[in-house]
Structures are given as C-alpha cells and as structure tokens.
Amino acid sequence: MDPVIMSGRPVAEACKEKIKKTIDAVKAEGRDVNLAILSVGDDSASRVYRNRLLKMSESLGIGHRVVELPADTSTEDVIRTMQELNEDPSVTGILPLMPMPESIDAEAVCAALASEKDMDCLHPMNGGMLLTGQSRWAACTPRACMAILKFYGIPLDGKHAVVIGRSNVVGKPAALLLLEENCTVTICHSHTKKLPDILRQADIIVAAIGKAGFVTPDMVKPGAVIVDVGINVTEAGIVGDVDPKANEKASAYTPVPGGVGVVSNVMMMDALTRNL
C-alpha cells in the first residue's frame, strides 16, 4: 500500500478557518488583534519569514506592526524597544526574529519579552511551563508537527517516537509534546551512538537535524510514520532531512516542501489567540 502523504496544506486551511472565527469574534467585540515583529539587522531568511507572516496576518484580519532596528543596535536598546512593545496595550503578541546579530545577547532579549505576549515560546518561563506540562504553547514548528499527526489520525499512545535533533525550538519541545501524548520518546543527536539501530525501532520519526537526506531507507522500519522538519537548500531545490526513498517505506510522511513548514506559519497566528 502506498504511504499517506501528510500534506500541510489541508491542515493549515483547517487551522486558519478556526483562527479566523476567533479573530472575527474578538473584533466584533470592538477589540483589535495585532502582531508586533521585531527585527534587528537584515537577515535574508528572516525577511522572507516576516513577509510570509505579514501576508498571512492580513488574510486573517490581524493587524501588524514591524519594528526594524539596525544591526549595530546595542542589546540595551533592543531590550528597551522590547519593553515598549510589552507595555503597548494595542500589541497582542510579539515575535523577535531570530537569528539576531552576534553582537546582540539574544537570550537577554528573549528574557525581556513579556511571557504572555511571547508567540514562539522564547521566554524561559514559557519553556519551563512546557517542560512541566503546565502549557501546550510550544514553539510553532513542534506544534505544527503535532497538528499534522492529529489531523491525519496517527495513533500516538504507546508508540515509540524518535526525535533527531535537540534544539530548543524543535527537537526538545517536539519530544515533550509527544510525551504528553503518551509516546515513549528517544532523542538522538550528533553524539548518539548506533543511531541507525535506534531509528529502526521507531514507530514515529521526527527529523529535525538540518542535514539533507540524512535519514536513509536502511534507517526506517516498514510502516513507520515520518515527520520531516528539515528545510535544506540544495542545487536540486529545497529538500528535507529524509531521503525520498526512505519515505517510500513509511505508512505516512510529510513532504518537503509543502509539509510542516506550511503549518508552522499558521501556528504563529494561532498563538495570537491564546489570551483572547
């Protein structure tokens, strides 16, 4: 049987419909919903991401405010700007774009972000609440992974999930969200020994290592579910962390492009609704 291609597009559309209803209801009460995006310097990838978010916010009736600071801005001035956004009652949520210039203490900036306006789980308190199971508001990409698995009815209870990657924005929170669904979770990384053997035990693979085609067919047991978070720019175009031939062994997989990334952008808009 051919594997199910878990496209992100129907998932995104379903999420957008729900978000739009919430936004419309809030606006009918005379309240505005506004996303503030803070960027320092001119990182090209961040600029593309920002423009996508602005386009999506407009389609959902969400207002936006973009604050751009030059690359040579001091950490103190970035924090001061952040605090102004924190105190602005018209701002519903704030997204400081990463990466920031190396001269900026990004951790200090994130710590200065009002936790209730944190759209991508960057504030350490929000990360701690996720760890202790007190919040489901993880970063947007791991929440996108979970939304896709739920939309396509993938059973999670009791399954062995292997997450490749331990970043604070994908690997670690994805593992925590899978634990909340009663998966048995293994986190693998660059120092993991016998990684192929571990992957062959997985019912669910979440690949978030940032290496094109890293997961090969010999690492995947027949019928596994593969969630490919990787976005790698190659001469052949944008490819994931999973070799397409490995996907052929799966029972279901997310394509790249058109999979997790599509839903991740919508999750940012979803995060705006959490305190409405």
Short mmCIF file of C-alpha atoms in Angstrom, two decimals:
data_model
loop_
_atom_site.label_atom_id
_atom_site.label_comp_id
_atom_site.label_asym_id
_atom_site.label_seq_id
_atom_site.Cartn_x
_atom_site.Cartn_y
_atom_site.Cartn_z
CA MET A 1 0.00 0.00 0.00
CA ASP A 2 1.31 3.45 -0.89
CA PRO A 3 2.16 5.69 2.07
CA VAL A 4 -0.14 8.56 3.03
CA ILE A 5 1.38 11.90 2.06
CA MET A 6 0.62 14.17 5.01
CA SER A 7 0.43 17.46 3.16
CA GLY A 8 0.40 20.51 5.39
CA ARG A 9 -1.99 22.48 3.21
CA PRO A 10 -5.32 20.99 4.38
CA VAL A 11 -4.08 21.15 7.96
CA ALA A 12 -3.20 24.82 7.55
CA GLU A 13 -6.55 25.64 5.96
CA ALA A 14 -8.46 23.95 8.79
CA CYS A 15 -6.42 25.86 11.37
CA LYS A 16 -6.87 29.15 9.54
CA GLU A 17 -10.63 28.68 9.48
CA LYS A 18 -10.70 28.20 13.25
CA ILE A 19 -8.39 31.17 13.85
CA LYS A 20 -10.46 33.42 11.57
CA LYS A 21 -13.62 32.67 13.55
CA THR A 22 -11.86 33.58 16.79
CA ILE A 23 -10.41 36.80 15.35
CA ASP A 24 -13.76 37.85 13.86
CA ALA A 25 -15.50 37.25 17.20
CA VAL A 26 -12.93 39.36 19.05
CA LYS A 27 -13.14 42.18 16.52
CA ALA A 28 -16.94 42.11 16.77
CA GLU A 29 -16.46 42.98 20.45
CA GLY A 30 -14.52 46.06 19.40
CA ARG A 31 -11.08 44.66 20.22
CA ASP A 32 -8.14 44.57 17.84
CA VAL A 33 -5.63 41.77 17.41
CA ASN A 34 -2.12 42.91 16.46
CA LEU A 35 1.16 41.10 15.92
CA ALA A 36 4.39 43.02 16.51
CA ILE A 37 7.51 41.75 14.75
CA LEU A 38 10.86 42.97 16.00
CA SER A 39 13.84 42.55 13.67
CA VAL A 40 17.45 43.57 14.22
CA GLY A 41 19.67 43.75 11.16
CA ASP A 42 18.68 42.41 7.75
CA ASP A 43 18.88 38.62 7.73
CA SER A 44 17.50 37.48 4.36
CA ALA A 45 15.81 34.32 5.66
CA SER A 46 14.18 36.25 8.48
CA ARG A 47 12.94 38.84 6.00
CA VAL A 48 11.27 36.15 3.89
CA TYR A 49 9.67 34.64 7.00
CA ARG A 50 8.48 38.06 8.16
CA ASN A 51 6.85 38.81 4.80
CA ARG A 52 5.04 35.47 4.85
CA LEU A 53 3.69 36.17 8.32
CA LEU A 54 2.55 39.65 7.31
CA LYS A 55 0.71 38.27 4.29
CA MET A 56 -0.99 35.62 6.41
CA SER A 57 -1.94 38.08 9.14
CA GLU A 58 -3.62 40.31 6.57
CA SER A 59 -5.61 37.36 5.20
CA LEU A 60 -6.92 36.63 8.71
CA GLY A 61 -7.77 40.22 9.59
CA ILE A 62 -4.88 40.52 12.05
CA GLY A 63 -3.11 43.84 12.34
CA HIS A 64 0.65 44.06 12.39
CA ARG A 65 3.45 46.34 13.39
CA VAL A 66 7.03 45.86 12.20
CA VAL A 67 9.85 47.38 14.21
CA GLU A 68 13.19 47.33 12.39
CA LEU A 69 16.43 48.17 14.16
CA PRO A 70 19.87 48.44 12.52
CA ALA A 71 22.40 45.65 13.04
CA ASP A 72 24.62 47.86 15.20
CA THR A 73 21.88 48.48 17.79
CA SER A 74 23.02 47.65 21.32
CA THR A 75 21.44 44.88 23.37
CA GLU A 76 20.23 47.52 25.82
CA ASP A 77 18.39 49.42 23.08
CA VAL A 78 16.82 46.23 21.72
CA ILE A 79 15.57 45.38 25.21
CA ARG A 80 14.26 48.91 25.64
CA THR A 81 12.29 48.57 22.39
CA MET A 82 11.00 45.18 23.55
CA GLN A 83 9.78 46.69 26.80
CA GLU A 84 7.90 49.39 24.88
CA LEU A 85 6.10 46.68 22.93
CA ASN A 86 5.39 44.80 26.15
CA GLU A 87 3.70 47.85 27.61
CA ASP A 88 1.73 48.75 24.47
CA PRO A 89 -1.89 47.62 25.07
CA SER A 90 -2.57 47.53 21.33
CA VAL A 91 0.03 44.76 20.84
CA THR A 92 -1.42 41.28 21.30
CA GLY A 93 1.73 39.27 20.62
CA ILE A 94 5.41 39.87 19.90
CA LEU A 95 7.82 37.93 17.72
CA PRO A 96 11.51 38.85 17.90
CA LEU A 97 13.03 37.44 14.72
CA MET A 98 15.98 35.11 15.05
CA PRO A 99 18.85 34.97 14.48
CA MET A 100 19.89 38.36 15.74
CA PRO A 101 23.37 39.80 15.04
CA GLU A 102 26.13 38.16 17.09
CA SER A 103 26.68 41.41 18.97
CA ILE A 104 23.19 41.09 20.49
CA ASP A 105 22.57 39.00 23.61
CA ALA A 106 19.55 37.18 22.19
CA GLU A 107 18.90 35.29 25.43
CA ALA A 108 18.63 38.56 27.33
CA VAL A 109 16.25 39.92 24.70
CA CYS A 110 14.02 36.85 24.95
CA ALA A 111 14.05 37.07 28.75
CA ALA A 112 12.85 40.68 28.45
CA LEU A 113 9.85 39.62 26.37
CA ALA A 114 6.54 39.64 28.25
CA SER A 115 5.75 35.95 28.68
CA GLU A 116 2.05 36.44 27.88
CA LYS A 117 2.94 38.11 24.56
CA ASP A 118 5.57 35.51 23.60
CA MET A 119 4.48 33.99 20.29
CA ASP A 120 7.18 31.34 19.81
CA CYS A 121 7.95 30.09 23.34
CA LEU A 122 11.17 32.11 23.52
CA HIS A 123 10.76 33.31 27.10
CA PRO A 124 12.39 30.91 29.59
CA MET A 125 9.27 30.81 31.77
CA ASN A 126 7.18 29.55 28.86
CA GLY A 127 9.80 26.90 28.13
CA GLY A 128 9.65 25.84 31.78
CA MET A 129 5.86 25.63 31.76
CA LEU A 130 6.02 23.41 28.69
CA LEU A 131 8.56 21.17 30.42
CA THR A 132 6.37 20.75 33.49
CA GLY A 133 3.22 20.10 31.45
CA GLN A 134 1.52 23.31 32.51
CA SER A 135 1.30 24.70 28.97
CA ARG A 136 0.79 23.37 25.45
CA TRP A 137 2.14 26.54 23.84
CA ALA A 138 5.40 25.24 22.47
CA ALA A 139 7.27 26.87 19.62
CA CYS A 140 5.35 26.98 16.36
CA THR A 141 7.22 24.24 14.47
CA PRO A 142 6.78 21.42 17.01
CA ARG A 143 3.13 22.40 17.41
CA ALA A 144 2.83 22.14 13.61
CA CYS A 145 4.22 18.59 13.79
CA MET A 146 1.59 17.63 16.34
CA ALA A 147 -1.22 19.31 14.40
CA ILE A 148 -0.34 17.27 11.32
CA LEU A 149 -0.23 13.99 13.25
CA LYS A 150 -3.62 14.78 14.80
CA PHE A 151 -5.20 15.85 11.51
CA TYR A 152 -4.21 12.60 9.80
CA GLY A 153 -5.30 10.47 12.73
CA ILE A 154 -1.89 8.99 13.52
CA PRO A 155 -2.10 6.89 16.72
CA LEU A 156 0.39 8.13 19.31
CA ASP A 157 -0.45 6.42 22.60
CA GLY A 158 2.25 3.91 23.49
CA LYS A 159 4.22 4.43 20.27
CA HIS A 160 7.99 4.74 20.19
CA ALA A 161 8.89 8.15 18.78
CA VAL A 162 12.47 9.01 17.86
CA VAL A 163 13.32 12.71 17.53
CA ILE A 164 16.53 13.55 15.67
CA GLY A 165 17.73 16.91 16.92
CA ARG A 166 17.79 18.57 20.35
CA SER A 167 17.30 22.26 19.60
CA ASN A 168 15.22 24.39 21.93
CA VAL A 169 12.90 25.39 19.10
CA VAL A 170 12.15 21.97 17.56
CA GLY A 171 13.75 18.83 18.97
CA LYS A 172 13.27 19.29 22.72
CA PRO A 173 9.71 20.72 22.58
CA ALA A 174 8.65 18.11 20.00
CA ALA A 175 9.81 15.41 22.39
CA LEU A 176 7.85 17.00 25.26
CA LEU A 177 4.66 17.25 23.20
CA LEU A 178 4.98 13.61 22.14
CA LEU A 179 5.46 12.62 25.80
CA GLU A 180 2.21 14.44 26.60
CA GLU A 181 0.52 12.09 24.11
CA ASN A 182 1.94 9.05 25.93
CA CYS A 183 4.66 8.23 23.42
CA THR A 184 7.89 6.65 24.56
CA VAL A 185 10.43 9.17 23.28
CA THR A 186 14.09 8.84 22.35
CA ILE A 187 16.06 11.99 21.45
CA CYS A 188 19.03 11.48 19.13
CA HIS A 189 21.73 13.98 18.19
CA SER A 190 25.22 14.30 16.76
CA HIS A 191 26.79 12.33 19.63
CA THR A 192 24.31 9.44 19.59
CA LYS A 193 25.90 6.04 19.15
CA LYS A 194 24.35 3.49 16.76
CA LEU A 195 21.74 5.98 15.60
CA PRO A 196 20.56 3.82 12.65
CA ASP A 197 19.77 0.98 15.05
CA ILE A 198 17.70 3.30 17.24
CA LEU A 199 15.82 4.72 14.25
CA ARG A 200 14.89 1.23 13.07
CA GLN A 201 12.98 0.79 16.33
CA ALA A 202 10.87 3.90 15.77
CA ASP A 203 7.14 3.90 15.10
CA ILE A 204 7.37 7.66 14.55
CA ILE A 205 10.42 9.59 13.34
CA VAL A 206 10.69 13.36 13.72
CA ALA A 207 13.69 14.50 11.67
CA ALA A 208 14.95 17.94 12.68
CA ILE A 209 18.71 17.76 12.25
CA GLY A 210 19.21 20.13 9.29
CA LYS A 211 21.09 17.72 7.04
CA ALA A 212 19.72 16.96 3.59
CA GLY A 213 18.73 13.32 3.11
CA PHE A 214 20.21 12.28 6.46
CA VAL A 215 17.59 9.59 7.12
CA THR A 216 18.16 6.83 4.57
CA PRO A 217 15.96 3.81 3.76
CA ASP A 218 18.05 1.42 5.85
CA MET A 219 17.25 3.50 8.95
CA VAL A 220 13.46 3.17 8.64
CA LYS A 221 11.39 0.18 9.58
CA PRO A 222 8.47 -0.60 7.23
CA GLY A 223 5.30 1.22 8.22
CA ALA A 224 6.90 3.94 10.33
CA VAL A 225 5.45 7.46 10.30
CA ILE A 226 7.93 10.16 9.26
CA VAL A 227 7.64 13.85 10.10
CA ASP A 228 10.34 15.74 8.19
CA VAL A 229 11.07 19.17 9.66
CA GLY A 230 14.18 19.78 7.59
CA ILE A 231 14.40 22.60 5.07
CA ASN A 232 17.70 22.36 3.21
CA VAL A 233 18.58 24.43 0.14
CA THR A 234 20.47 22.33 -2.41
CA GLU A 235 21.22 22.54 -6.13
CA ALA A 236 18.19 20.30 -6.63
CA GLY A 237 15.98 22.74 -4.72
CA ILE A 238 14.55 22.60 -1.20
CA VAL A 239 14.78 19.13 0.33
CA GLY A 240 14.15 17.64 3.75
CA ASP A 241 16.24 15.69 6.23
CA VAL A 242 14.78 12.43 4.92
CA ASP A 243 15.81 10.68 1.70
CA PRO A 244 12.68 10.39 -0.51
CA LYS A 245 13.37 6.66 -0.87
CA ALA A 246 13.10 6.32 2.90
CA ASN A 247 9.63 7.85 2.73
CA GLU A 248 8.58 5.02 0.43
CA LYS A 249 8.96 2.60 3.36
CA ALA A 250 6.71 4.69 5.62
CA SER A 251 2.99 4.31 6.22
CA ALA A 252 2.74 8.12 6.21
CA TYR A 253 5.14 11.03 5.79
CA THR A 254 5.26 14.80 5.44
CA PRO A 255 6.60 16.15 2.12
CA VAL A 256 9.25 18.86 1.80
CA PRO A 257 8.27 21.42 0.75
CA GLY A 258 4.55 21.52 1.49
CA GLY A 259 4.56 19.78 4.86
CA VAL A 260 5.50 21.04 8.31
CA GLY A 261 6.60 24.50 7.14
CA VAL A 262 3.16 25.35 5.77
CA VAL A 263 1.54 24.62 9.11
CA SER A 264 4.25 26.25 11.21
CA ASN A 265 3.42 29.70 9.85
CA VAL A 266 -0.25 29.23 10.77
CA MET A 267 0.71 28.19 14.31
CA MET A 268 2.14 31.68 14.81
CA MET A 269 -1.30 33.13 14.13
CA ASP A 270 -2.85 30.51 16.39
CA ALA A 271 -0.56 31.61 19.21
CA LEU A 272 -2.04 35.11 18.97
CA THR A 273 -5.43 33.74 20.02
CA ARG A 274 -4.27 32.14 23.28
CA ASN A 275 -5.06 35.12 25.52
CA LEU A 276 -8.11 36.46 23.70
#
